[in-house]
Tab-separated table of C-alpha atoms in Angstrom:
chain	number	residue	atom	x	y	z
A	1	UNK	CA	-100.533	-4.351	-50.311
A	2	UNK	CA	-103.687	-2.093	-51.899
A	3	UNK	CA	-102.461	-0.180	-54.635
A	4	UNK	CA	-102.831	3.394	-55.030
A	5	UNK	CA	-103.995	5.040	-57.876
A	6	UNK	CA	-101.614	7.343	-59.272
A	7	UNK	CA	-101.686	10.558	-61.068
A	8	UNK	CA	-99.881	13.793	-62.112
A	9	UNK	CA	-98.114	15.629	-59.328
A	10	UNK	CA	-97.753	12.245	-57.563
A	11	UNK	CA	-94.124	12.129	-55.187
A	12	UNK	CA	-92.764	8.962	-55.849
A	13	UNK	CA	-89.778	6.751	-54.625
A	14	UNK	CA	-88.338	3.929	-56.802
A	15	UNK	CA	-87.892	0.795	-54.925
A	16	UNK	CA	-85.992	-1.085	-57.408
A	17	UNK	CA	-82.624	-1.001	-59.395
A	18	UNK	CA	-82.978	-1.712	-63.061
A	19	UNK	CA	-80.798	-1.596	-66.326
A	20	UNK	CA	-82.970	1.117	-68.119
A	21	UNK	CA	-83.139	3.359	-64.887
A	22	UNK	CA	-79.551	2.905	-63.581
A	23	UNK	CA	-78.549	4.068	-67.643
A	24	UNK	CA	-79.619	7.058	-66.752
A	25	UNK	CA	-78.183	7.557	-63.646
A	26	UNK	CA	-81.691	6.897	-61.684
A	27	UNK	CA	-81.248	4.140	-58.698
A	28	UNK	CA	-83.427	2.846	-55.694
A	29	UNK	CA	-84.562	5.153	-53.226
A	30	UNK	CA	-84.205	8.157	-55.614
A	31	UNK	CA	-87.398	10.520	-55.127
A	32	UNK	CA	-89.408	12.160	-57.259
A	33	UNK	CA	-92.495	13.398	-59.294
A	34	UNK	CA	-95.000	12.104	-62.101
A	35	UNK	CA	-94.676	15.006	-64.677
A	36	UNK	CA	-97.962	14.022	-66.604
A	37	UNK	CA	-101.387	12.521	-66.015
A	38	UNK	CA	-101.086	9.725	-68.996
A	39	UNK	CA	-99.941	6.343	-68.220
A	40	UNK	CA	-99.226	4.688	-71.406
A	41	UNK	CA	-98.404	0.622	-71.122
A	42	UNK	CA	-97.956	1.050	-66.683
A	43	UNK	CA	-95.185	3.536	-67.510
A	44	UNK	CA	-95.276	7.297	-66.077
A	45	UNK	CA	-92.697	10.013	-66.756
A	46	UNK	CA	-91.102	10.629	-63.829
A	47	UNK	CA	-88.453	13.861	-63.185
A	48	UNK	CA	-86.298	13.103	-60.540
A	49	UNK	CA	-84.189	16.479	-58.900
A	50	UNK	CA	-81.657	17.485	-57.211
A	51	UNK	CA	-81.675	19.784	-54.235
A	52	UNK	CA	-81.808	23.946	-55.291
A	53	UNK	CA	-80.908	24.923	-58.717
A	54	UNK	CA	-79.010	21.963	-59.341
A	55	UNK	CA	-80.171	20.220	-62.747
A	56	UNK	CA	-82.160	17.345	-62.942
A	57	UNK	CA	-81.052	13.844	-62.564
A	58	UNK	CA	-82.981	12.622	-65.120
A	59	UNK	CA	-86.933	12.464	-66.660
A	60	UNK	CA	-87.694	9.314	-67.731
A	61	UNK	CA	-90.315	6.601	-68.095
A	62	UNK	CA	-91.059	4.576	-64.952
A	63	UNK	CA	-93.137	1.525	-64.570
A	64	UNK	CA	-95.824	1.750	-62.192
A	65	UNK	CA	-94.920	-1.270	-60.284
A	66	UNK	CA	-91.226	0.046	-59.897
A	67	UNK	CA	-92.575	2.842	-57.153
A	68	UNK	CA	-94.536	3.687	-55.020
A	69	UNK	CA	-96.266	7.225	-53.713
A	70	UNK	CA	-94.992	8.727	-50.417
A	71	UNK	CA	-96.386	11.658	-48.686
A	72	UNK	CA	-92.987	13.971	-48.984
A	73	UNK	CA	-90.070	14.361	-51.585
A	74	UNK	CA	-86.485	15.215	-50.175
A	75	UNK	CA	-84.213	15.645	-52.842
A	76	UNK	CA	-80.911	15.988	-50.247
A	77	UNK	CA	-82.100	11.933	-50.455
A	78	UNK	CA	-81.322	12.127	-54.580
A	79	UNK	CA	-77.791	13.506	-54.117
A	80	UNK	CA	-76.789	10.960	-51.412
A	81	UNK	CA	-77.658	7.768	-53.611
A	82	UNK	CA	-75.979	9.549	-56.870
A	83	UNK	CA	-72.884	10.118	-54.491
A	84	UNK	CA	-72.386	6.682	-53.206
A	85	UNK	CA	-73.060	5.125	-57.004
A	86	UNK	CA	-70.461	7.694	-58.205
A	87	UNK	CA	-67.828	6.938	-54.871
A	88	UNK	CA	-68.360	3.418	-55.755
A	89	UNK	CA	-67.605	3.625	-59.583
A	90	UNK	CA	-64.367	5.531	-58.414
């Protein structure tokens, strides 16, 4: 698979579950968008929304090799994943 350089602006899907991103509420499949052009140690701060004027999931440090870039975001996708995690922890 070539890897893509990535940079600020960037839409982004995670494509794994971990400890640090599931902490704060952030699973795989969740969409969303590299807030800054610095990549310190692979890692990129990532916001990840909700749909409208809903607040944010969560901004937090990602590791490069934990997403990759897609053409489109669609945040409806965001609020599906946290609703299944939260029907399931019900």
């Amino acid at each position: 698979m070539q890897m893509i350089d990535m940079k600020e602006m960037d839409i982004v899907e995670i494509i794994v579950d971990k400890k640090e991103y599931i902490s704060e509420g952030v699973f795989k499949g969740m969409q969303g968008w590299i807030c800054l052009d610095d990549c310190v140690d692979g890692y990129w701060l990532v916001n990840i929304p909700q749909y409208g004027a809903k607040p944010d999931i969560a901004t937090l440090s990602v590791h490069e090799k934990d997403m990759i870039v897609i053409p489109r975001m669609d945040a409806h996708t965001n609020e599906k994943i946290k609703a299944e995690h939260e029907n399931n922890n019900n």
